[in-house]
Structure formats: C-alpha cells, structure tokens
C-alpha cells in the first residue's frame, strides 16, 4: 500500500497517527516503534515517509526539513515537531493526546 493510501485509511480510524518524515541520510528513529507498542490497544499507528521518495506527500504536509513528526487524528494535525525528538518528548506528547 502506498503512503498516501495508508494516510487515507488511517484517517478513517479512531487511532492517533504518528507520521515520521525522514530521508535516507537522516536518523530513522528506530526506537519509535517499541515506544508506540507500550501504548495499549494500538491507539497510535506509525507511518514512516521517506520525504525524498514521497515528495508529493511531504509537500502536502508542508514538510521541508527532516526529520519531521506529525501527530494526526482523523486526518487533522494535532501536533508537529521539526528536528530532533527524544523518547521522553514523544511519550509526553502521546500522553497529552491519549
């Protein structure tokens, strides 16, 4: 399934959707998956977007710099972070929106 379709499907759920925009040369933030699994019942879904390969999706979300993180609910942006993000910062954000 392509990225745009993943976003469309996720927007129809009641889950929070964390979209991580990256590039091959930037950190991939592999620790995010295990952090999200700590939230019960998969209330947070993760979608990773290579901004260089999916420029249309990145442009649609006004992503000019990576890494960038968006938290969406039903297609609406709740939170955005451009630049580095720590485990603690992500947990704080997710706790605020759960």
PDB file of C-alpha atoms in Angstrom:
ATOM      1  CA  UNK A   1       0.000   0.000   0.000  1.00  0.00           C
ATOM      2  CA  UNK A   2       1.414   3.388  -0.910  1.00  0.00           C
ATOM      3  CA  UNK A   3       1.918   6.133   1.675  1.00  0.00           C
ATOM      4  CA  UNK A   4      -0.992   8.294   0.533  1.00  0.00           C
ATOM      5  CA  UNK A   5      -3.356   5.320   0.775  1.00  0.00           C
ATOM      6  CA  UNK A   6      -2.005   4.455   4.252  1.00  0.00           C
ATOM      7  CA  UNK A   7      -2.761   8.008   5.393  1.00  0.00           C
ATOM      8  CA  UNK A   8      -6.269   7.862   3.928  1.00  0.00           C
ATOM      9  CA  UNK A   9      -7.035   4.548   5.633  1.00  0.00           C
ATOM     10  CA  UNK A  10      -5.579   5.750   8.955  1.00  0.00           C
ATOM     11  CA  UNK A  11      -7.688   8.931   8.803  1.00  0.00           C
ATOM     12  CA  UNK A  12     -10.821   6.777   8.888  1.00  0.00           C
ATOM     13  CA  UNK A  13      -9.851   5.121  12.183  1.00  0.00           C
ATOM     14  CA  UNK A  14     -10.086   6.486  15.681  1.00  0.00           C
ATOM     15  CA  UNK A  15      -6.325   5.987  16.199  1.00  0.00           C
ATOM     16  CA  UNK A  16      -3.768   8.683  16.619  1.00  0.00           C
ATOM     17  CA  UNK A  17      -1.382   8.507  13.663  1.00  0.00           C
ATOM     18  CA  UNK A  18       2.267   9.430  14.078  1.00  0.00           C
ATOM     19  CA  UNK A  19       3.838  10.268  10.721  1.00  0.00           C
ATOM     20  CA  UNK A  20       7.640  10.313  10.693  1.00  0.00           C
ATOM     21  CA  UNK A  21       9.221  12.056   7.710  1.00  0.00           C
ATOM     22  CA  UNK A  22      12.845  11.111   7.125  1.00  0.00           C
ATOM     23  CA  UNK A  23      15.487  10.863   4.415  1.00  0.00           C
ATOM     24  CA  UNK A  24      17.984   8.068   3.841  1.00  0.00           C
ATOM     25  CA  UNK A  25      20.746  10.290   5.211  1.00  0.00           C
ATOM     26  CA  UNK A  26      18.822  11.275   8.380  1.00  0.00           C
ATOM     27  CA  UNK A  27      18.250   9.244  11.557  1.00  0.00           C
ATOM     28  CA  UNK A  28      15.499   6.672  11.124  1.00  0.00           C
ATOM     29  CA  UNK A  29      14.353   6.774  14.740  1.00  0.00           C
ATOM     30  CA  UNK A  30      14.087   3.012  15.080  1.00  0.00           C
ATOM     31  CA  UNK A  31      13.211   3.435  18.765  1.00  0.00           C
ATOM     32  CA  UNK A  32       9.801   4.904  17.915  1.00  0.00           C
ATOM     33  CA  UNK A  33       8.179   1.539  17.115  1.00  0.00           C
ATOM     34  CA  UNK A  34       8.907  -0.006  20.538  1.00  0.00           C
ATOM     35  CA  UNK A  35       7.751   3.186  22.281  1.00  0.00           C
ATOM     36  CA  UNK A  36       4.430   3.101  20.437  1.00  0.00           C
ATOM     37  CA  UNK A  37       3.911  -0.554  21.344  1.00  0.00           C
ATOM     38  CA  UNK A  38       3.815   0.472  25.000  1.00  0.00           C
ATOM     39  CA  UNK A  39       0.520   2.260  24.356  1.00  0.00           C
ATOM     40  CA  UNK A  40      -2.307  -0.192  24.869  1.00  0.00           C
ATOM     41  CA  UNK A  41      -4.570  -1.464  22.103  1.00  0.00           C
ATOM     42  CA  UNK A  42      -2.539   0.139  19.311  1.00  0.00           C
ATOM     43  CA  UNK A  43      -4.156   3.515  19.847  1.00  0.00           C
ATOM     44  CA  UNK A  44      -1.224   5.028  17.973  1.00  0.00           C
ATOM     45  CA  UNK A  45      -0.374   3.987  14.430  1.00  0.00           C
ATOM     46  CA  UNK A  46       3.029   4.704  12.884  1.00  0.00           C
ATOM     47  CA  UNK A  47       3.570   5.679   9.255  1.00  0.00           C
ATOM     48  CA  UNK A  48       7.121   6.319   8.045  1.00  0.00           C
ATOM     49  CA  UNK A  49       7.580   8.540   5.000  1.00  0.00           C
ATOM     50  CA  UNK A  50      10.835   8.925   3.090  1.00  0.00           C
ATOM     51  CA  UNK A  51      10.428  12.603   2.208  1.00  0.00           C
ATOM     52  CA  UNK A  52      12.771  12.376  -0.777  1.00  0.00           C
ATOM     53  CA  UNK A  53      10.938   9.431  -2.340  1.00  0.00           C
ATOM     54  CA  UNK A  54       7.443  10.710  -1.447  1.00  0.00           C
ATOM     55  CA  UNK A  55       7.788  14.399  -2.226  1.00  0.00           C
ATOM     56  CA  UNK A  56       4.072  14.776  -3.022  1.00  0.00           C
ATOM     57  CA  UNK A  57       3.118  13.570   0.455  1.00  0.00           C
ATOM     58  CA  UNK A  58       5.797  15.708   2.121  1.00  0.00           C
ATOM     59  CA  UNK A  59       4.685  18.778   0.175  1.00  0.00           C
ATOM     60  CA  UNK A  60       1.038  18.120   1.058  1.00  0.00           C
ATOM     61  CA  UNK A  61       2.042  18.371   4.727  1.00  0.00           C
ATOM     62  CA  UNK A  62       4.432  21.315   4.214  1.00  0.00           C
ATOM     63  CA  UNK A  63       7.486  19.259   5.179  1.00  0.00           C
ATOM     64  CA  UNK A  64      10.681  20.989   4.067  1.00  0.00           C
ATOM     65  CA  UNK A  65      13.109  19.647   6.683  1.00  0.00           C
ATOM     66  CA  UNK A  66      13.671  16.171   8.079  1.00  0.00           C
ATOM     67  CA  UNK A  67      13.242  14.671  10.479  1.00  0.00           C
ATOM     68  CA  UNK A  68       9.705  15.888  10.982  1.00  0.00           C
ATOM     69  CA  UNK A  69       6.957  14.357  13.067  1.00  0.00           C
ATOM     70  CA  UNK A  70       3.203  14.864  12.740  1.00  0.00           C
ATOM     71  CA  UNK A  71       0.522  13.550  15.048  1.00  0.00           C
ATOM     72  CA  UNK A  72      -2.804  13.238  13.252  1.00  0.00           C
ATOM     73  CA  UNK A  73      -6.299  12.234  14.280  1.00  0.00           C
ATOM     74  CA  UNK A  74      -8.931  11.595  11.616  1.00  0.00           C
ATOM     75  CA  UNK A  75      -6.707  13.446   9.158  1.00  0.00           C
ATOM     76  CA  UNK A  76      -6.347  16.565  11.317  1.00  0.00           C
ATOM     77  CA  UNK A  77      -2.967  17.682  12.579  1.00  0.00           C
ATOM     78  CA  UNK A  78      -2.754  17.785  16.370  1.00  0.00           C
ATOM     79  CA  UNK A  79       0.985  18.330  16.806  1.00  0.00           C
ATOM     80  CA  UNK A  80       4.126  18.905  14.749  1.00  0.00           C
ATOM     81  CA  UNK A  81       7.828  18.716  15.558  1.00  0.00           C
ATOM     82  CA  UNK A  82      10.580  19.501  13.087  1.00  0.00           C
ATOM     83  CA  UNK A  83      14.053  18.362  14.115  1.00  0.00           C
ATOM     84  CA  UNK A  84      15.345  16.002  16.763  1.00  0.00           C
ATOM     85  CA  UNK A  85      12.915  14.264  19.109  1.00  0.00           C
ATOM     86  CA  UNK A  86      13.731  12.270  22.230  1.00  0.00           C
ATOM     87  CA  UNK A  87      11.902   9.276  23.671  1.00  0.00           C
ATOM     88  CA  UNK A  88      10.742  11.370  26.612  1.00  0.00           C
ATOM     89  CA  UNK A  89       9.408  14.156  24.379  1.00  0.00           C
ATOM     90  CA  UNK A  90       7.434  11.675  22.291  1.00  0.00           C
ATOM     91  CA  UNK A  91       5.973   9.990  25.369  1.00  0.00           C
ATOM     92  CA  UNK A  92       4.925  13.374  26.780  1.00  0.00           C
ATOM     93  CA  UNK A  93       3.174  14.309  23.531  1.00  0.00           C
ATOM     94  CA  UNK A  94       1.375  10.985  23.256  1.00  0.00           C
ATOM     95  CA  UNK A  95       0.291  11.155  26.893  1.00  0.00           C
ATOM     96  CA  UNK A  96      -1.144  14.637  26.287  1.00  0.00           C
ATOM     97  CA  UNK A  97      -3.336  13.399  23.419  1.00  0.00           C
ATOM     98  CA  UNK A  98      -4.425   9.990  24.715  1.00  0.00           C
TER      99      UNK A  98
END
